[in-house]
Amino acid sequence: KAGVTQTPRYLIKTRGQQVTLSCSPISGHRSVSWYQQTPGQGLQFLFEYFSETQRNKGNFPGRFSGRQFSNSRSEMNVSTLELGDSALYLCASSLVSRGLLGSYSPLHFGNGTRLTVT
Amino acid sequence: KNEVEQSPQNLTAQEGEFITINCSYSVGISALHWLQQHPGGGIVSLFMLSSGKKKHGRLIATINIQEKHSSLHITASHPRDSAVYICAVSLVTQGGSEKLVFGKGTKLTVNP
């Protein structure tokens, strides 16, 4: 079974531009969550999608957005890029929604997209 | 104060040693995860637990809900165990969905 696939692996953008990152979950997984990892802040939760609906959002500005398609693939978009947005962006998929109490399933992470903003 | 505290931040061991990494949290949680991240970024989920103890090969994870504390143990450590180990807790929001809060990680180096 193929793992979680994130594209692209590396991206270089300039300040003010926008960027779209893609995540294809493991086949059959309907929950996709996104995370930002920086040396200073570590890993931080961005948002989670389940069945095309955003179920939860972390403390990030509105420049960070996402969506999920009917095939469970997800994209995240960052508009008006800032230098501080340089980070490793990771997505993870799981079988069921993270929010159904008692129905937790393990997370499967992709290898991430390393975004550099210059 | 961070909601999730890990110790130590860095750990160097000799091959074969028994290793313990600790995680303390300050809020009520529904589950706790131990993750492993190798250089290059890929993250592997090692354990997800809400009570008791789990074992997988040379790895053991325990959690004490009353004390809000979890430990990850590695027996007979090997250089290939060198990685960053991250503790994360699942918080359930009022809306019934979940968000993960992460510790800063423990960088483990196992020397041959």
mmCIF file with all atom_site columns, C-alpha atoms in Angstrom:
data_model
loop_
_atom_site.group_PDB
_atom_site.id
_atom_site.type_symbol
_atom_site.label_atom_id
_atom_site.label_alt_id
_atom_site.label_comp_id
_atom_site.label_asym_id
_atom_site.label_entity_id
_atom_site.label_seq_id
_atom_site.pdbx_PDB_ins_code
_atom_site.Cartn_x
_atom_site.Cartn_y
_atom_site.Cartn_z
_atom_site.occupancy
_atom_site.B_iso_or_equiv
_atom_site.pdbx_formal_charge
_atom_site.auth_seq_id
_atom_site.auth_comp_id
_atom_site.auth_asym_id
_atom_site.auth_atom_id
_atom_site.pdbx_PDB_model_num
ATOM 1   C CA . LYS A 1 1   ? 0.000   0.000  0.000  1.00 0.00 ? 1   LYS A CA 1
ATOM 2   C CA . ALA A 1 2   ? 1.435   3.378  -0.950 1.00 0.00 ? 2   ALA A CA 1
ATOM 3   C CA . GLY A 1 3   ? 2.198   5.758  1.893  1.00 0.00 ? 3   GLY A CA 1
ATOM 4   C CA . VAL A 1 4   ? 1.274   9.386  2.276  1.00 0.00 ? 4   VAL A CA 1
ATOM 5   C CA . THR A 1 5   ? 2.634   11.385 -0.636 1.00 0.00 ? 5   THR A CA 1
ATOM 6   C CA . GLN A 1 6   ? 3.467   15.060 -0.418 1.00 0.00 ? 6   GLN A CA 1
ATOM 7   C CA . THR A 1 7   ? 4.432   17.204 -3.372 1.00 0.00 ? 7   THR A CA 1
ATOM 8   C CA . PRO A 1 8   ? 6.619   18.989 -4.045 1.00 0.00 ? 8   PRO A CA 1
ATOM 9   C CA . ARG A 1 9   ? 9.461   17.938 -1.716 1.00 0.00 ? 9   ARG A CA 1
ATOM 10  C CA . TYR A 1 10  ? 11.222  21.290 -1.937 1.00 0.00 ? 10  TYR A CA 1
ATOM 11  C CA . LEU A 1 11  ? 10.001  24.738 -2.847 1.00 0.00 ? 11  LEU A CA 1
ATOM 12  C CA . ILE A 1 12  ? 11.618  28.145 -2.953 1.00 0.00 ? 12  ILE A CA 1
ATOM 13  C CA . LYS A 1 13  ? 9.394   31.219 -3.076 1.00 0.00 ? 13  LYS A CA 1
ATOM 14  C CA . THR A 1 14  ? 9.843   34.935 -2.536 1.00 0.00 ? 14  THR A CA 1
ATOM 15  C CA . ARG A 1 15  ? 8.047   37.127 -0.043 1.00 0.00 ? 15  ARG A CA 1
ATOM 16  C CA . GLY A 1 16  ? 4.565   38.122 -1.099 1.00 0.00 ? 16  GLY A CA 1
ATOM 17  C CA . GLN A 1 17  ? 4.005   35.113 -3.341 1.00 0.00 ? 17  GLN A CA 1
ATOM 18  C CA . GLN A 1 18  ? 1.554   32.366 -2.635 1.00 0.00 ? 18  GLN A CA 1
ATOM 19  C CA . VAL A 1 19  ? 2.132   28.620 -2.558 1.00 0.00 ? 19  VAL A CA 1
ATOM 20  C CA . THR A 1 20  ? 0.036   25.468 -2.760 1.00 0.00 ? 20  THR A CA 1
ATOM 21  C CA . LEU A 1 21  ? 1.169   22.176 -1.262 1.00 0.00 ? 21  LEU A CA 1
ATOM 22  C CA . SER A 1 22  ? -0.416  18.831 -1.988 1.00 0.00 ? 22  SER A CA 1
ATOM 23  C CA . CYS A 1 23  ? -0.988  15.735 0.121  1.00 0.00 ? 23  CYS A CA 1
ATOM 24  C CA . SER A 1 24  ? -2.315  12.373 -1.070 1.00 0.00 ? 24  SER A CA 1
ATOM 25  C CA . PRO A 1 25  ? -3.342  10.169 1.865  1.00 0.00 ? 25  PRO A CA 1
ATOM 26  C CA . ILE A 1 26  ? -3.101  6.432  2.145  1.00 0.00 ? 26  ILE A CA 1
ATOM 27  C CA . SER A 1 27  ? -5.873  4.799  0.148  1.00 0.00 ? 27  SER A CA 1
ATOM 28  C CA . GLY A 1 28  ? -8.988  4.528  2.292  1.00 0.00 ? 28  GLY A CA 1
ATOM 29  C CA . HIS A 1 29  ? -7.910  7.193  4.774  1.00 0.00 ? 29  HIS A CA 1
ATOM 30  C CA . ARG A 1 30  ? -10.416 10.016 5.013  1.00 0.00 ? 30  ARG A CA 1
ATOM 31  C CA . SER A 1 31  ? -8.713  12.266 7.559  1.00 0.00 ? 31  SER A CA 1
ATOM 32  C CA . VAL A 1 32  ? -5.838  14.528 6.565  1.00 0.00 ? 32  VAL A CA 1
ATOM 33  C CA . SER A 1 33  ? -4.116  16.888 8.965  1.00 0.00 ? 33  SER A CA 1
ATOM 34  C CA . TRP A 1 34  ? -1.389  19.442 8.326  1.00 0.00 ? 34  TRP A CA 1
ATOM 35  C CA . TYR A 1 35  ? 1.513   20.539 10.492 1.00 0.00 ? 35  TYR A CA 1
ATOM 36  C CA . GLN A 1 36  ? 4.250   23.162 10.364 1.00 0.00 ? 36  GLN A CA 1
ATOM 37  C CA . GLN A 1 37  ? 7.695   22.406 11.763 1.00 0.00 ? 37  GLN A CA 1
ATOM 38  C CA . THR A 1 38  ? 10.285  25.111 12.415 1.00 0.00 ? 38  THR A CA 1
ATOM 39  C CA . PRO A 1 39  ? 13.498  25.010 14.471 1.00 0.00 ? 39  PRO A CA 1
ATOM 40  C CA . GLY A 1 40  ? 12.119  27.619 16.870 1.00 0.00 ? 40  GLY A CA 1
ATOM 41  C CA . GLN A 1 41  ? 8.536   26.466 17.393 1.00 0.00 ? 41  GLN A CA 1
ATOM 42  C CA . GLY A 1 42  ? 8.834   22.767 16.678 1.00 0.00 ? 42  GLY A CA 1
ATOM 43  C CA . LEU A 1 43  ? 5.776   21.006 15.313 1.00 0.00 ? 43  LEU A CA 1
ATOM 44  C CA . GLN A 1 44  ? 2.509   22.897 15.301 1.00 0.00 ? 44  GLN A CA 1
ATOM 45  C CA . PHE A 1 45  ? -0.945  21.786 14.199 1.00 0.00 ? 45  PHE A CA 1
ATOM 46  C CA . LEU A 1 46  ? -2.395  23.710 11.261 1.00 0.00 ? 46  LEU A CA 1
ATOM 47  C CA . PHE A 1 47  ? -5.728  22.076 10.455 1.00 0.00 ? 47  PHE A CA 1
ATOM 48  C CA . GLU A 1 48  ? -7.536  18.791 9.943  1.00 0.00 ? 48  GLU A CA 1
ATOM 49  C CA . TYR A 1 49  ? -9.930  17.768 7.196  1.00 0.00 ? 49  TYR A CA 1
ATOM 50  C CA . PHE A 1 50  ? -12.328 14.894 7.169  1.00 0.00 ? 50  PHE A CA 1
ATOM 51  C CA . SER A 1 51  ? -14.777 14.145 4.356  1.00 0.00 ? 51  SER A CA 1
ATOM 52  C CA . GLU A 1 52  ? -14.035 17.499 2.720  1.00 0.00 ? 52  GLU A CA 1
ATOM 53  C CA . THR A 1 53  ? -14.840 19.435 5.900  1.00 0.00 ? 53  THR A CA 1
ATOM 54  C CA . GLN A 1 54  ? -12.370 21.319 8.073  1.00 0.00 ? 54  GLN A CA 1
ATOM 55  C CA . ARG A 1 55  ? -12.858 19.875 11.538 1.00 0.00 ? 55  ARG A CA 1
ATOM 56  C CA . ASN A 1 56  ? -10.286 21.846 13.496 1.00 0.00 ? 56  ASN A CA 1
ATOM 57  C CA . LYS A 1 57  ? -7.815  24.662 13.004 1.00 0.00 ? 57  LYS A CA 1
ATOM 58  C CA . GLY A 1 58  ? -4.668  25.659 14.863 1.00 0.00 ? 58  GLY A CA 1
ATOM 59  C CA . ASN A 1 59  ? -3.569  29.170 15.787 1.00 0.00 ? 59  ASN A CA 1
ATOM 60  C CA . PHE A 1 60  ? -2.377  30.363 12.412 1.00 0.00 ? 60  PHE A CA 1
ATOM 61  C CA . PRO A 1 61  ? -3.373  33.489 10.494 1.00 0.00 ? 61  PRO A CA 1
ATOM 62  C CA . GLY A 1 62  ? -5.954  33.404 7.756  1.00 0.00 ? 62  GLY A CA 1
ATOM 63  C CA . ARG A 1 63  ? -3.176  33.375 5.140  1.00 0.00 ? 63  ARG A CA 1
ATOM 64  C CA . PHE A 1 64  ? -3.028  29.639 5.811  1.00 0.00 ? 64  PHE A CA 1
ATOM 65  C CA . SER A 1 65  ? -5.914  27.749 4.293  1.00 0.00 ? 65  SER A CA 1
ATOM 66  C CA . GLY A 1 66  ? -6.659  24.310 3.033  1.00 0.00 ? 66  GLY A CA 1
ATOM 67  C CA . ARG A 1 67  ? -9.190  22.097 1.404  1.00 0.00 ? 67  ARG A CA 1
ATOM 68  C CA . GLN A 1 68  ? -9.930  18.456 0.837  1.00 0.00 ? 68  GLN A CA 1
ATOM 69  C CA . PHE A 1 69  ? -11.289 16.874 -2.289 1.00 0.00 ? 69  PHE A CA 1
ATOM 70  C CA . SER A 1 70  ? -13.782 14.045 -2.671 1.00 0.00 ? 70  SER A CA 1
ATOM 71  C CA . ASN A 1 71  ? -10.931 11.560 -3.183 1.00 0.00 ? 71  ASN A CA 1
ATOM 72  C CA . SER A 1 72  ? -9.485  12.682 0.206  1.00 0.00 ? 72  SER A CA 1
ATOM 73  C CA . ARG A 1 73  ? -6.485  14.398 -1.365 1.00 0.00 ? 73  ARG A CA 1
ATOM 74  C CA . SER A 1 74  ? -5.778  17.668 0.376  1.00 0.00 ? 74  SER A CA 1
ATOM 75  C CA . GLU A 1 75  ? -4.084  20.928 -0.471 1.00 0.00 ? 75  GLU A CA 1
ATOM 76  C CA . MET A 1 76  ? -2.899  23.722 1.734  1.00 0.00 ? 76  MET A CA 1
ATOM 77  C CA . ASN A 1 77  ? -2.335  27.224 0.535  1.00 0.00 ? 77  ASN A CA 1
ATOM 78  C CA . VAL A 1 78  ? -0.279  30.021 2.032  1.00 0.00 ? 78  VAL A CA 1
ATOM 79  C CA . SER A 1 79  ? -0.837  33.474 0.585  1.00 0.00 ? 79  SER A CA 1
ATOM 80  C CA . THR A 1 80  ? 1.348   36.570 0.902  1.00 0.00 ? 80  THR A CA 1
ATOM 81  C CA . LEU A 1 81  ? 4.337   34.567 2.043  1.00 0.00 ? 81  LEU A CA 1
ATOM 82  C CA . GLU A 1 82  ? 6.539   35.897 4.827  1.00 0.00 ? 82  GLU A CA 1
ATOM 83  C CA . LEU A 1 83  ? 10.107  34.925 5.700  1.00 0.00 ? 83  LEU A CA 1
ATOM 84  C CA . GLY A 1 84  ? 8.804   33.252 8.865  1.00 0.00 ? 84  GLY A CA 1
ATOM 85  C CA . ASP A 1 85  ? 6.748   30.837 6.793  1.00 0.00 ? 85  ASP A CA 1
ATOM 86  C CA . SER A 1 86  ? 9.943   28.986 5.884  1.00 0.00 ? 86  SER A CA 1
ATOM 87  C CA . ALA A 1 87  ? 9.406   25.568 7.385  1.00 0.00 ? 87  ALA A CA 1
ATOM 88  C CA . LEU A 1 88  ? 8.856   21.887 6.817  1.00 0.00 ? 88  LEU A CA 1
ATOM 89  C CA . TYR A 1 89  ? 5.171   21.296 6.157  1.00 0.00 ? 89  TYR A CA 1
ATOM 90  C CA . LEU A 1 90  ? 3.962   17.813 6.996  1.00 0.00 ? 90  LEU A CA 1
ATOM 91  C CA . CYS A 1 91  ? 0.673   16.152 6.375  1.00 0.00 ? 91  CYS A CA 1
ATOM 92  C CA . ALA A 1 92  ? -0.636  13.013 8.008  1.00 0.00 ? 92  ALA A CA 1
ATOM 93  C CA . SER A 1 93  ? -3.553  10.768 7.211  1.00 0.00 ? 93  SER A CA 1
ATOM 94  C CA . SER A 1 94  ? -5.585  8.437  9.365  1.00 0.00 ? 94  SER A CA 1
ATOM 95  C CA . LEU A 1 95  ? -8.438  6.071  8.838  1.00 0.00 ? 95  LEU A CA 1
ATOM 96  C CA . VAL A 1 96  ? -11.064 7.932  10.785 1.00 0.00 ? 96  VAL A CA 1
ATOM 97  C CA . SER A 1 97  ? -11.660 11.432 11.976 1.00 0.00 ? 97  SER A CA 1
ATOM 98  C CA . ARG A 1 98  ? -9.378  12.467 14.774 1.00 0.00 ? 98  ARG A CA 1
ATOM 99  C CA . GLY A 1 99  ? -12.364 13.830 16.626 1.00 0.00 ? 99  GLY A CA 1
ATOM 100 C CA . LEU A 1 100 ? -14.577 10.794 16.974 1.00 0.00 ? 100 LEU A CA 1
ATOM 101 C CA . LEU A 1 101 ? -14.067 9.859  20.595 1.00 0.00 ? 101 LEU A CA 1
ATOM 102 C CA . GLY A 1 102 ? -12.996 6.301  20.981 1.00 0.00 ? 102 GLY A CA 1
ATOM 103 C CA . SER A 1 103 ? -12.261 5.965  17.302 1.00 0.00 ? 103 SER A CA 1
ATOM 104 C CA . TYR A 1 104 ? -8.674  7.080  17.156 1.00 0.00 ? 104 TYR A CA 1
ATOM 105 C CA . SER A 1 105 ? -6.404  5.491  14.639 1.00 0.00 ? 105 SER A CA 1
ATOM 106 C CA . PRO A 1 106 ? -2.668  6.022  14.221 1.00 0.00 ? 106 PRO A CA 1
ATOM 107 C CA . LEU A 1 107 ? -1.288  8.841  12.137 1.00 0.00 ? 107 LEU A CA 1
ATOM 108 C CA . HIS A 1 108 ? 0.719   8.161  8.990  1.00 0.00 ? 108 HIS A CA 1
ATOM 109 C CA . PHE A 1 109 ? 2.981   11.015 8.000  1.00 0.00 ? 109 PHE A CA 1
ATOM 110 C CA . GLY A 1 110 ? 4.306   12.056 4.629  1.00 0.00 ? 110 GLY A CA 1
ATOM 111 C CA . ASN A 1 111 ? 7.938   13.100 4.114  1.00 0.00 ? 111 ASN A CA 1
ATOM 112 C CA . GLY A 1 112 ? 7.004   16.753 4.056  1.00 0.00 ? 112 GLY A CA 1
ATOM 113 C CA . THR A 1 113 ? 7.488   19.750 1.803  1.00 0.00 ? 113 THR A CA 1
ATOM 114 C CA . ARG A 1 114 ? 10.392  22.000 2.719  1.00 0.00 ? 114 ARG A CA 1
ATOM 115 C CA . LEU A 1 115 ? 9.406   25.573 1.910  1.00 0.00 ? 115 LEU A CA 1
ATOM 116 C CA . THR A 1 116 ? 12.011  28.312 1.808  1.00 0.00 ? 116 THR A CA 1
ATOM 117 C CA . VAL A 1 117 ? 10.854  31.911 1.529  1.00 0.00 ? 117 VAL A CA 1
ATOM 118 C CA . THR A 1 118 ? 13.480  34.433 0.425  1.00 0.00 ? 118 THR A CA 1
ATOM 119 C CA . LYS B 2 1   ? 4.786   27.056 30.100 1.00 0.00 ? 1   LYS B CA 1
ATOM 120 C CA . ASN B 2 2   ? 4.421   24.543 27.297 1.00 0.00 ? 2   ASN B CA 1
ATOM 121 C CA . GLU B 2 3   ? 1.524   22.143 27.569 1.00 0.00 ? 3   GLU B CA 1
ATOM 122 C CA . VAL B 2 4   ? 3.899   19.274 26.722 1.00 0.00 ? 4   VAL B CA 1
ATOM 123 C CA . GLU B 2 5   ? 7.370   19.054 28.233 1.00 0.00 ? 5   GLU B CA 1
ATOM 124 C CA . GLN B 2 6   ? 9.964   16.503 27.185 1.00 0.00 ? 6   GLN B CA 1
ATOM 125 C CA . SER B 2 7   ? 13.215  15.562 28.849 1.00 0.00 ? 7   SER B CA 1
ATOM 126 C CA . PRO B 2 8   ? 16.004  15.358 28.157 1.00 0.00 ? 8   PRO B CA 1
ATOM 127 C CA . GLN B 2 9   ? 16.376  17.631 25.127 1.00 0.00 ? 9   GLN B CA 1
ATOM 128 C CA . ASN B 2 10  ? 19.487  15.791 24.001 1.00 0.00 ? 10  ASN B CA 1
ATOM 129 C CA . LEU B 2 11  ? 20.656  12.313 24.871 1.00 0.00 ? 11  LEU B CA 1
ATOM 130 C CA . THR B 2 12  ? 23.830  10.494 23.872 1.00 0.00 ? 12  THR B CA 1
ATOM 131 C CA . ALA B 2 13  ? 24.168  6.797  24.597 1.00 0.00 ? 13  ALA B CA 1
ATOM 132 C CA . GLN B 2 14  ? 26.456  3.898  23.822 1.00 0.00 ? 14  GLN B CA 1
ATOM 133 C CA . GLU B 2 15  ? 25.149  1.019  21.785 1.00 0.00 ? 15  GLU B CA 1
ATOM 134 C CA . GLY B 2 16  ? 23.388  -1.484 24.006 1.00 0.00 ? 16  GLY B CA 1
ATOM 135 C CA . GLU B 2 17  ? 22.332  0.972  26.692 1.00 0.00 ? 17  GLU B CA 1
ATOM 136 C CA . PHE B 2 18  ? 18.775  1.216  28.055 1.00 0.00 ? 18  PHE B CA 1
ATOM 137 C CA . ILE B 2 19  ? 17.248  4.579  27.193 1.00 0.00 ? 19  ILE B CA 1
ATOM 138 C CA . THR B 2 20  ? 14.354  6.485  28.752 1.00 0.00 ? 20  THR B CA 1
ATOM 139 C CA . ILE B 2 21  ? 12.721  9.615  27.379 1.00 0.00 ? 21  ILE B CA 1
ATOM 140 C CA . ASN B 2 22  ? 10.113  11.379 29.483 1.00 0.00 ? 22  ASN B CA 1
ATOM 141 C CA . CYS B 2 23  ? 7.038   13.399 28.600 1.00 0.00 ? 23  CYS B CA 1
ATOM 142 C CA . SER B 2 24  ? 4.861   15.413 30.979 1.00 0.00 ? 24  SER B CA 1
ATOM 143 C CA . TYR B 2 25  ? 1.718   17.274 30.071 1.00 0.00 ? 25  TYR B CA 1
ATOM 144 C CA . SER B 2 26  ? -0.452  19.745 31.920 1.00 0.00 ? 26  SER B CA 1
ATOM 145 C CA . VAL B 2 27  ? -3.899  19.276 30.396 1.00 0.00 ? 27  VAL B CA 1
ATOM 146 C CA . GLY B 2 28  ? -6.468  16.518 30.118 1.00 0.00 ? 28  GLY B CA 1
ATOM 147 C CA . ILE B 2 29  ? -5.870  14.424 27.050 1.00 0.00 ? 29  ILE B CA 1
ATOM 148 C CA . SER B 2 30  ? -7.590  11.680 25.145 1.00 0.00 ? 30  SER B CA 1
ATOM 149 C CA . ALA B 2 31  ? -4.450  10.022 23.827 1.00 0.00 ? 31  ALA B CA 1
ATOM 150 C CA . LEU B 2 32  ? -0.684  10.405 23.709 1.00 0.00 ? 32  LEU B CA 1
ATOM 151 C CA . HIS B 2 33  ? 1.545   9.715  20.740 1.00 0.00 ? 33  HIS B CA 1
ATOM 152 C CA . TRP B 2 34  ? 5.231   8.930  20.471 1.00 0.00 ? 34  TRP B CA 1
ATOM 153 C CA . LEU B 2 35  ? 6.740   9.846  17.112 1.00 0.00 ? 35  LEU B CA 1
ATOM 154 C CA . GLN B 2 36  ? 10.177  9.253  15.610 1.00 0.00 ? 36  GLN B CA 1
ATOM 155 C CA . GLN B 2 37  ? 11.752  11.676 13.151 1.00 0.00 ? 37  GLN B CA 1
ATOM 156 C CA . HIS B 2 38  ? 14.895  10.839 11.236 1.00 0.00 ? 38  HIS B CA 1
ATOM 157 C CA . PRO B 2 39  ? 17.143  13.413 9.510  1.00 0.00 ? 39  PRO B CA 1
ATOM 158 C CA . GLY B 2 40  ? 15.418  14.419 6.292  1.00 0.00 ? 40  GLY B CA 1
ATOM 159 C CA . GLY B 2 41  ? 12.116  14.986 8.023  1.00 0.00 ? 41  GLY B CA 1
ATOM 160 C CA . GLY B 2 42  ? 10.024  11.839 7.711  1.00 0.00 ? 42  GLY B CA 1
ATOM 161 C CA . ILE B 2 43  ? 7.982   11.072 10.830 1.00 0.00 ? 43  ILE B CA 1
ATOM 162 C CA . VAL B 2 44  ? 6.912   7.618  11.945 1.00 0.00 ? 44  VAL B CA 1
ATOM 163 C CA . SER B 2 45  ? 4.224   7.061  14.531 1.00 0.00 ? 45  SER B CA 1
ATOM 164 C CA . LEU B 2 46  ? 5.627   4.641  17.125 1.00 0.00 ? 46  LEU B CA 1
ATOM 165 C CA . PHE B 2 47  ? 2.806   4.429  19.640 1.00 0.00 ? 47  PHE B CA 1
ATOM 166 C CA . MET B 2 48  ? -0.603  5.852  20.379 1.00 0.00 ? 48  MET B CA 1
ATOM 167 C CA . LEU B 2 49  ? -1.792  5.121  23.900 1.00 0.00 ? 49  LEU B CA 1
ATOM 168 C CA . SER B 2 50  ? -4.388  6.305  26.368 1.00 0.00 ? 50  SER B CA 1
ATOM 169 C CA . SER B 2 51  ? -3.577  4.025  29.290 1.00 0.00 ? 51  SER B CA 1
ATOM 170 C CA . GLY B 2 52  ? -1.123  1.417  30.505 1.00 0.00 ? 52  GLY B CA 1
ATOM 171 C CA . LYS B 2 53  ? 1.749   0.174  28.458 1.00 0.00 ? 53  LYS B CA 1
ATOM 172 C CA . LYS B 2 54  ? 2.526   -0.851 24.891 1.00 0.00 ? 54  LYS B CA 1
ATOM 173 C CA . LYS B 2 55  ? 5.493   -2.760 23.509 1.00 0.00 ? 55  LYS B CA 1
ATOM 174 C CA . HIS B 2 56  ? 6.806   -3.079 19.986 1.00 0.00 ? 56  HIS B CA 1
ATOM 175 C CA . GLY B 2 57  ? 10.100  -4.856 19.534 1.00 0.00 ? 57  GLY B CA 1
ATOM 176 C CA . ARG B 2 58  ? 12.708  -3.042 21.642 1.00 0.00 ? 58  ARG B CA 1
ATOM 177 C CA . LEU B 2 59  ? 10.429  -0.077 22.246 1.00 0.00 ? 59  LEU B CA 1
ATOM 178 C CA . ILE B 2 60  ? 8.138   0.268  25.255 1.00 0.00 ? 60  ILE B CA 1
ATOM 179 C CA . ALA B 2 61  ? 5.786   3.155  25.990 1.00 0.00 ? 61  ALA B CA 1
ATOM 180 C CA . THR B 2 62  ? 4.007   3.721  29.267 1.00 0.00 ? 62  THR B CA 1
ATOM 181 C CA . ILE B 2 63  ? 1.524   6.319  30.417 1.00 0.00 ? 63  ILE B CA 1
ATOM 182 C CA . ASN B 2 64  ? 0.240   7.347  33.845 1.00 0.00 ? 64  ASN B CA 1
ATOM 183 C CA . ILE B 2 65  ? -2.913  9.362  33.324 1.00 0.00 ? 65  ILE B CA 1
ATOM 184 C CA . GLN B 2 66  ? -3.202  10.438 36.974 1.00 0.00 ? 66  GLN B CA 1
ATOM 185 C CA . GLU B 2 67  ? 0.348   11.802 37.012 1.00 0.00 ? 67  GLU B CA 1
ATOM 186 C CA . LYS B 2 68  ? 0.078   13.165 33.449 1.00 0.00 ? 68  LYS B CA 1
ATOM 187 C CA . HIS B 2 69  ? 3.330   11.488 32.496 1.00 0.00 ? 69  HIS B CA 1
ATOM 188 C CA . SER B 2 70  ? 4.556   9.119  29.816 1.00 0.00 ? 70  SER B CA 1
ATOM 189 C CA . SER B 2 71  ? 7.874   7.427  29.149 1.00 0.00 ? 71  SER B CA 1
ATOM 190 C CA . LEU B 2 72  ? 9.408   5.896  26.059 1.00 0.00 ? 72  LEU B CA 1
ATOM 191 C CA . HIS B 2 73  ? 11.997  3.201  26.698 1.00 0.00 ? 73  HIS B CA 1
ATOM 192 C CA . ILE B 2 74  ? 14.436  1.701  24.216 1.00 0.00 ? 74  ILE B CA 1
ATOM 193 C CA . THR B 2 75  ? 16.138  -1.509 25.240 1.00 0.00 ? 75  THR B CA 1
ATOM 194 C CA . ALA B 2 76  ? 19.479  -2.622 23.761 1.00 0.00 ? 76  ALA B CA 1
ATOM 195 C CA . SER B 2 77  ? 19.858  0.651  21.863 1.00 0.00 ? 77  SER B CA 1
ATOM 196 C CA . HIS B 2 78  ? 21.431  0.629  18.425 1.00 0.00 ? 78  HIS B CA 1
ATOM 197 C CA . PRO B 2 79  ? 22.917  3.404  16.243 1.00 0.00 ? 79  PRO B CA 1
ATOM 198 C CA . ARG B 2 80  ? 19.913  3.117  13.924 1.00 0.00 ? 80  ARG B CA 1
ATOM 199 C CA . ASP B 2 81  ? 17.753  4.337  16.844 1.00 0.00 ? 81  ASP B CA 1
ATOM 200 C CA . SER B 2 82  ? 19.428  7.738  16.480 1.00 0.00 ? 82  SER B CA 1
ATOM 201 C CA . ALA B 2 83  ? 16.613  10.159 15.723 1.00 0.00 ? 83  ALA B CA 1
ATOM 202 C CA . VAL B 2 84  ? 14.440  12.832 17.288 1.00 0.00 ? 84  VAL B CA 1
ATOM 203 C CA . TYR B 2 85  ? 11.653  11.412 19.442 1.00 0.00 ? 85  TYR B CA 1
ATOM 204 C CA . ILE B 2 86  ? 8.578   13.584 19.811 1.00 0.00 ? 86  ILE B CA 1
ATOM 205 C CA . CYS B 2 87  ? 5.761   13.290 22.308 1.00 0.00 ? 87  CYS B CA 1
ATOM 206 C CA . ALA B 2 88  ? 2.369   14.641 21.253 1.00 0.00 ? 88  ALA B CA 1
ATOM 207 C CA . VAL B 2 89  ? -0.935  14.791 23.101 1.00 0.00 ? 89  VAL B CA 1
ATOM 208 C CA . SER B 2 90  ? -4.429  14.720 21.637 1.00 0.00 ? 90  SER B CA 1
ATOM 209 C CA . LEU B 2 91  ? -6.676  17.433 22.977 1.00 0.00 ? 91  LEU B CA 1
ATOM 210 C CA . VAL B 2 92  ? -10.362 17.180 22.223 1.00 0.00 ? 92  VAL B CA 1
ATOM 211 C CA . THR B 2 93  ? -11.938 20.572 21.622 1.00 0.00 ? 93  THR B CA 1
ATOM 212 C CA . GLN B 2 94  ? -15.387 21.650 22.727 1.00 0.00 ? 94  GLN B CA 1
ATOM 213 C CA . GLY B 2 95  ? -16.569 21.055 19.195 1.00 0.00 ? 95  GLY B CA 1
ATOM 214 C CA . GLY B 2 96  ? -15.608 17.410 19.532 1.00 0.00 ? 96  GLY B CA 1
ATOM 215 C CA . SER B 2 97  ? -12.673 17.473 17.144 1.00 0.00 ? 97  SER B CA 1
ATOM 216 C CA . GLU B 2 98  ? -9.076  16.902 18.062 1.00 0.00 ? 98  GLU B CA 1
ATOM 217 C CA . LYS B 2 99  ? -5.844  18.770 17.816 1.00 0.00 ? 99  LYS B CA 1
ATOM 218 C CA . LEU B 2 100 ? -2.347  17.556 18.528 1.00 0.00 ? 100 LEU B CA 1
ATOM 219 C CA . VAL B 2 101 ? 0.044   19.510 20.729 1.00 0.00 ? 101 VAL B CA 1
ATOM 220 C CA . PHE B 2 102 ? 3.694   18.540 20.423 1.00 0.00 ? 102 PHE B CA 1
ATOM 221 C CA . GLY B 2 103 ? 6.686   18.503 22.703 1.00 0.00 ? 103 GLY B CA 1
ATOM 222 C CA . LYS B 2 104 ? 9.949   20.009 21.472 1.00 0.00 ? 104 LYS B CA 1
ATOM 223 C CA . GLY B 2 105 ? 11.484  16.598 20.926 1.00 0.00 ? 105 GLY B CA 1
ATOM 224 C CA . THR B 2 106 ? 14.433  14.650 22.299 1.00 0.00 ? 106 THR B CA 1
ATOM 225 C CA . LYS B 2 107 ? 17.440  14.217 20.032 1.00 0.00 ? 107 LYS B CA 1
ATOM 226 C CA . LEU B 2 108 ? 18.919  10.771 20.626 1.00 0.00 ? 108 LEU B CA 1
ATOM 227 C CA . THR B 2 109 ? 22.369  9.809  19.387 1.00 0.00 ? 109 THR B CA 1
ATOM 228 C CA . VAL B 2 110 ? 23.499  6.228  19.879 1.00 0.00 ? 110 VAL B CA 1
ATOM 229 C CA . ASN B 2 111 ? 27.206  5.687  19.319 1.00 0.00 ? 111 ASN B CA 1
ATOM 230 C CA . PRO B 2 112 ? 28.609  2.323  18.221 1.00 0.00 ? 112 PRO B CA 1
#
